[in-house]
Every structure is written in structure tokens, then in C-alpha cells.
mmCIF file of N, CA and C in Angstrom:
data_model
loop_
_atom_site.group_PDB
_atom_site.id
_atom_site.type_symbol
_atom_site.label_atom_id
_atom_site.label_comp_id
_atom_site.label_asym_id
_atom_site.label_seq_id
_atom_site.Cartn_x
_atom_site.Cartn_y
_atom_site.Cartn_z
ATOM 1 N N UNK A 1 -42.861 -91.978 26.821
ATOM 2 C CA UNK A 1 -41.778 -92.047 27.768
ATOM 3 C C UNK A 1 -40.958 -93.309 27.472
ATOM 4 N N UNK A 2 -39.651 -93.158 27.468
ATOM 5 C CA UNK A 2 -38.780 -94.307 27.193
ATOM 6 C C UNK A 2 -38.662 -95.191 28.438
ATOM 7 N N UNK A 3 -38.179 -96.405 28.238
ATOM 8 C CA UNK A 3 -37.991 -97.333 29.357
ATOM 9 C C UNK A 3 -37.012 -96.745 30.377
ATOM 10 N N UNK A 4 -35.992 -96.069 29.878
ATOM 11 C CA UNK A 4 -34.995 -95.435 30.751
ATOM 12 C C UNK A 4 -35.676 -94.403 31.647
ATOM 13 N N UNK A 5 -36.521 -93.564 31.064
ATOM 14 C CA UNK A 5 -37.239 -92.545 31.835
ATOM 15 C C UNK A 5 -38.193 -93.185 32.838
ATOM 16 N N UNK A 6 -38.810 -94.296 32.443
ATOM 17 C CA UNK A 6 -39.715 -94.995 33.351
ATOM 18 C C UNK A 6 -38.964 -95.519 34.572
ATOM 19 N N UNK A 7 -37.780 -96.075 34.349
ATOM 20 C CA UNK A 7 -36.976 -96.571 35.467
ATOM 21 C C UNK A 7 -36.626 -95.424 36.410
ATOM 22 N N UNK A 8 -36.254 -94.285 35.856
ATOM 23 C CA UNK A 8 -35.867 -93.151 36.693
ATOM 24 C C UNK A 8 -37.036 -92.599 37.504
ATOM 25 N N UNK A 9 -38.260 -92.900 37.098
ATOM 26 C CA UNK A 9 -39.449 -92.451 37.832
ATOM 27 C C UNK A 9 -39.802 -93.375 38.996
ATOM 28 N N UNK A 10 -39.289 -94.589 38.975
ATOM 29 C CA UNK A 10 -39.601 -95.568 40.017
ATOM 30 C C UNK A 10 -38.857 -95.201 41.298
ATOM 31 N N UNK A 11 -39.575 -95.241 42.413
ATOM 32 C CA UNK A 11 -38.987 -94.852 43.698
ATOM 33 C C UNK A 11 -38.789 -96.009 44.669
ATOM 34 N N UNK A 12 -39.441 -97.148 44.443
ATOM 35 C CA UNK A 12 -39.333 -98.243 45.409
ATOM 36 C C UNK A 12 -38.883 -99.543 44.743
ATOM 37 N N UNK A 13 -38.233 -100.375 45.547
ATOM 38 C CA UNK A 13 -37.805 -101.682 45.065
ATOM 39 C C UNK A 13 -39.007 -102.531 44.668
ATOM 40 N N UNK A 14 -40.078 -102.440 45.453
ATOM 41 C CA UNK A 14 -41.271 -103.249 45.189
ATOM 42 C C UNK A 14 -41.832 -102.959 43.798
ATOM 43 N N UNK A 15 -41.903 -101.678 43.449
ATOM 44 C CA UNK A 15 -42.419 -101.317 42.127
ATOM 45 C C UNK A 15 -41.474 -101.797 41.033
ATOM 46 N N UNK A 16 -40.179 -101.618 41.245
ATOM 47 C CA UNK A 16 -39.197 -102.070 40.261
ATOM 48 C C UNK A 16 -39.302 -103.578 40.075
ATOM 49 N N UNK A 17 -39.424 -104.297 41.186
ATOM 50 C CA UNK A 17 -39.485 -105.760 41.133
ATOM 51 C C UNK A 17 -40.703 -106.236 40.342
ATOM 52 N N UNK A 18 -41.847 -105.564 40.505
ATOM 53 C CA UNK A 18 -43.056 -105.928 39.762
ATOM 54 C C UNK A 18 -42.871 -105.735 38.262
ATOM 55 N N UNK A 19 -42.064 -104.750 37.873
ATOM 56 C CA UNK A 19 -41.907 -104.405 36.458
ATOM 57 C C UNK A 19 -40.573 -104.859 35.867
ATOM 58 N N UNK A 20 -39.841 -105.665 36.613
ATOM 59 C CA UNK A 20 -38.493 -106.097 36.228
ATOM 60 C C UNK A 20 -38.416 -106.639 34.789
ATOM 61 N N UNK A 21 -39.361 -107.475 34.399
ATOM 62 C CA UNK A 21 -39.330 -108.081 33.055
ATOM 63 C C UNK A 21 -39.446 -107.024 31.949
ATOM 64 N N UNK A 22 -40.152 -105.935 32.199
ATOM 65 C CA UNK A 22 -40.278 -104.866 31.201
ATOM 66 C C UNK A 22 -38.930 -104.268 30.853
ATOM 67 N N UNK A 23 -38.032 -104.257 31.821
ATOM 68 C CA UNK A 23 -36.755 -103.570 31.656
ATOM 69 C C UNK A 23 -35.608 -104.503 31.277
ATOM 70 N N UNK A 24 -35.893 -105.776 31.151
ATOM 71 C CA UNK A 24 -34.835 -106.729 30.798
ATOM 72 C C UNK A 24 -34.225 -106.353 29.441
ATOM 73 N N UNK A 25 -32.914 -106.323 29.401
ATOM 74 C CA UNK A 25 -32.210 -106.051 28.159
ATOM 75 C C UNK A 25 -31.883 -104.585 27.914
ATOM 76 N N UNK A 26 -32.383 -103.686 28.774
ATOM 77 C CA UNK A 26 -32.091 -102.267 28.588
ATOM 78 C C UNK A 26 -30.627 -102.003 28.944
ATOM 79 N N UNK A 27 -29.996 -101.137 28.199
ATOM 80 C CA UNK A 27 -28.601 -100.808 28.462
ATOM 81 C C UNK A 27 -28.522 -99.925 29.704
ATOM 82 N N UNK A 28 -27.682 -100.307 30.645
ATOM 83 C CA UNK A 28 -27.560 -99.595 31.914
ATOM 84 C C UNK A 28 -26.331 -98.695 31.882
ATOM 85 N N UNK A 29 -26.566 -97.396 32.060
ATOM 86 C CA UNK A 29 -25.449 -96.462 32.180
ATOM 87 C C UNK A 29 -25.248 -96.143 33.665
ATOM 88 N N UNK A 30 -24.304 -95.297 33.985
ATOM 89 C CA UNK A 30 -23.991 -94.997 35.385
ATOM 90 C C UNK A 30 -25.184 -94.382 36.110
ATOM 91 N N UNK A 31 -25.904 -93.482 35.477
ATOM 92 C CA UNK A 31 -27.046 -92.838 36.123
ATOM 93 C C UNK A 31 -28.122 -93.867 36.492
ATOM 94 N N UNK A 32 -28.444 -94.770 35.563
ATOM 95 C CA UNK A 32 -29.436 -95.807 35.847
ATOM 96 C C UNK A 32 -28.939 -96.750 36.939
ATOM 97 N N UNK A 33 -27.681 -97.142 36.845
ATOM 98 C CA UNK A 33 -27.104 -98.043 37.838
ATOM 99 C C UNK A 33 -27.206 -97.434 39.237
ATOM 100 N N UNK A 34 -26.836 -96.164 39.370
ATOM 101 C CA UNK A 34 -26.900 -95.492 40.663
ATOM 102 C C UNK A 34 -28.336 -95.415 41.178
ATOM 103 N N UNK A 35 -29.270 -95.093 40.288
ATOM 104 C CA UNK A 35 -30.680 -94.986 40.689
ATOM 105 C C UNK A 35 -31.228 -96.341 41.144
ATOM 106 N N UNK A 36 -30.974 -97.373 40.384
ATOM 107 C CA UNK A 36 -31.453 -98.712 40.730
ATOM 108 C C UNK A 36 -30.798 -99.190 42.028
ATOM 109 N N UNK A 37 -29.521 -98.909 42.197
ATOM 110 C CA UNK A 37 -28.807 -99.338 43.409
ATOM 111 C C UNK A 37 -29.420 -98.741 44.664
ATOM 112 N N UNK A 38 -29.910 -97.508 44.575
ATOM 113 C CA UNK A 38 -30.525 -96.851 45.733
ATOM 114 C C UNK A 38 -31.823 -97.544 46.144
ATOM 115 N N UNK A 39 -32.500 -98.175 45.196
ATOM 116 C CA UNK A 39 -33.777 -98.824 45.486
ATOM 117 C C UNK A 39 -33.616 -100.184 46.148
ATOM 118 N N UNK A 40 -32.533 -100.889 45.854
ATOM 119 C CA UNK A 40 -32.369 -102.246 46.358
ATOM 120 C C UNK A 40 -32.089 -102.237 47.850
ATOM 121 N N UNK A 41 -32.701 -103.157 48.582
ATOM 122 C CA UNK A 41 -32.464 -103.219 50.024
ATOM 123 C C UNK A 41 -31.014 -103.569 50.313
ATOM 124 N N UNK A 42 -30.488 -102.991 51.366
ATOM 125 C CA UNK A 42 -29.105 -103.251 51.757
ATOM 126 C C UNK A 42 -29.053 -104.465 52.674
ATOM 127 N N UNK A 43 -28.061 -105.295 52.470
ATOM 128 C CA UNK A 43 -27.867 -106.460 53.330
ATOM 129 C C UNK A 43 -27.361 -105.985 54.689
ATOM 130 N N UNK A 44 -27.889 -106.568 55.730
ATOM 131 C CA UNK A 44 -27.421 -106.200 57.059
ATOM 132 C C UNK A 44 -27.304 -107.443 57.919
ATOM 133 N N UNK A 45 -26.429 -107.340 58.897
ATOM 134 C CA UNK A 45 -26.237 -108.422 59.852
ATOM 135 C C UNK A 45 -25.935 -109.756 59.158
ATOM 136 N N UNK A 46 -25.086 -109.714 58.152
ATOM 137 C CA UNK A 46 -24.721 -110.941 57.454
ATOM 138 C C UNK A 46 -23.550 -111.616 58.165
ATOM 139 N N UNK A 47 -23.473 -112.901 58.031
ATOM 140 C CA UNK A 47 -22.417 -113.676 58.663
ATOM 141 C C UNK A 47 -21.490 -114.312 57.626
ATOM 142 N N UNK A 48 -21.594 -113.875 56.384
ATOM 143 C CA UNK A 48 -20.789 -114.494 55.346
ATOM 144 C C UNK A 48 -19.388 -113.898 55.301
ATOM 145 N N UNK A 49 -18.450 -114.680 54.829
ATOM 146 C CA UNK A 49 -17.087 -114.210 54.678
ATOM 147 C C UNK A 49 -16.861 -113.798 53.231
ATOM 148 N N UNK A 50 -16.025 -112.810 53.046
ATOM 149 C CA UNK A 50 -15.741 -112.311 51.710
ATOM 150 C C UNK A 50 -14.354 -112.734 51.271
ATOM 151 N N UNK A 51 -14.205 -112.915 49.972
ATOM 152 C CA UNK A 51 -12.914 -113.244 49.400
ATOM 153 C C UNK A 51 -12.128 -111.955 49.172
ATOM 154 N N UNK A 52 -10.905 -111.886 49.685
ATOM 155 C CA UNK A 52 -10.034 -110.759 49.369
ATOM 156 C C UNK A 52 -9.381 -110.992 48.013
ATOM 157 N N UNK A 53 -9.093 -112.248 47.723
ATOM 158 C CA UNK A 53 -8.534 -112.645 46.424
ATOM 159 C C UNK A 53 -9.523 -113.640 45.821
ATOM 160 N N UNK A 54 -9.953 -113.409 44.586
ATOM 161 C CA UNK A 54 -10.933 -114.318 43.971
ATOM 162 C C UNK A 54 -10.418 -115.764 43.923
ATOM 163 N N UNK A 55 -11.322 -116.740 44.068
ATOM 164 C CA UNK A 55 -10.906 -118.146 44.014
ATOM 165 C C UNK A 55 -10.153 -118.483 42.736
ATOM 166 N N UNK A 56 -10.516 -117.829 41.634
ATOM 167 C CA UNK A 56 -9.834 -118.098 40.366
ATOM 168 C C UNK A 56 -8.360 -117.694 40.396
ATOM 169 N N UNK A 57 -7.988 -116.857 41.392
ATOM 170 C CA UNK A 57 -6.592 -116.437 41.512
ATOM 171 C C UNK A 57 -5.931 -117.037 42.747
ATOM 172 N N UNK A 58 -6.515 -118.137 43.243
ATOM 173 C CA UNK A 58 -5.920 -118.849 44.352
ATOM 174 C C UNK A 58 -6.418 -118.441 45.733
ATOM 175 N N UNK A 59 -7.404 -117.575 45.796
ATOM 176 C CA UNK A 59 -7.929 -117.134 47.091
ATOM 177 C C UNK A 59 -8.820 -118.180 47.728
ATOM 178 N N UNK A 60 -8.961 -118.058 49.040
ATOM 179 C CA UNK A 60 -9.875 -118.935 49.758
ATOM 180 C C UNK A 60 -10.456 -118.157 50.929
ATOM 181 N N UNK A 61 -11.565 -118.615 51.453
ATOM 182 C CA UNK A 61 -12.208 -117.934 52.567
ATOM 183 C C UNK A 61 -11.292 -117.987 53.782
ATOM 184 N N UNK A 62 -11.132 -116.833 54.407
ATOM 185 C CA UNK A 62 -10.325 -116.763 55.625
ATOM 186 C C UNK A 62 -8.833 -116.738 55.367
ATOM 187 N N UNK A 63 -8.440 -116.650 54.115
ATOM 188 C CA UNK A 63 -7.005 -116.713 53.871
ATOM 189 C C UNK A 63 -6.462 -115.734 52.984
#
């Protein structure tokens, strides 16, 4: 089984996190990205502000 197939078999973030080093350097395509994204916990109840314009283009928080 290839590393790509192994990643697609993983169902939980905890399992992925334990094996993270095994997968370092693997090329990520859209299917893998979508699968991995589903496993990661979603941030909730955050109090951070987001940049509408990146700081490199003159943006600032709240402006």
C-alpha cells in the first residue's frame, strides 16, 4: 500500500497526528487535501481578528 493510500485509510486526527512524520514530504493533491482537512479539528469560539487585506499589501487588523 502506498503512503497516499495509507493516508486515505486514516479516519481520525489522532491517528494522523501519530503518523505525521511518515507522511512528511508526500505530494498533496486535491483529494488528499480534502481528506486530511476533514480530519483536522475545527476552530470554534475564537476571538481573533482576520485580515481582509494582507499586511504585505498595507492591511491592518480592524481596518
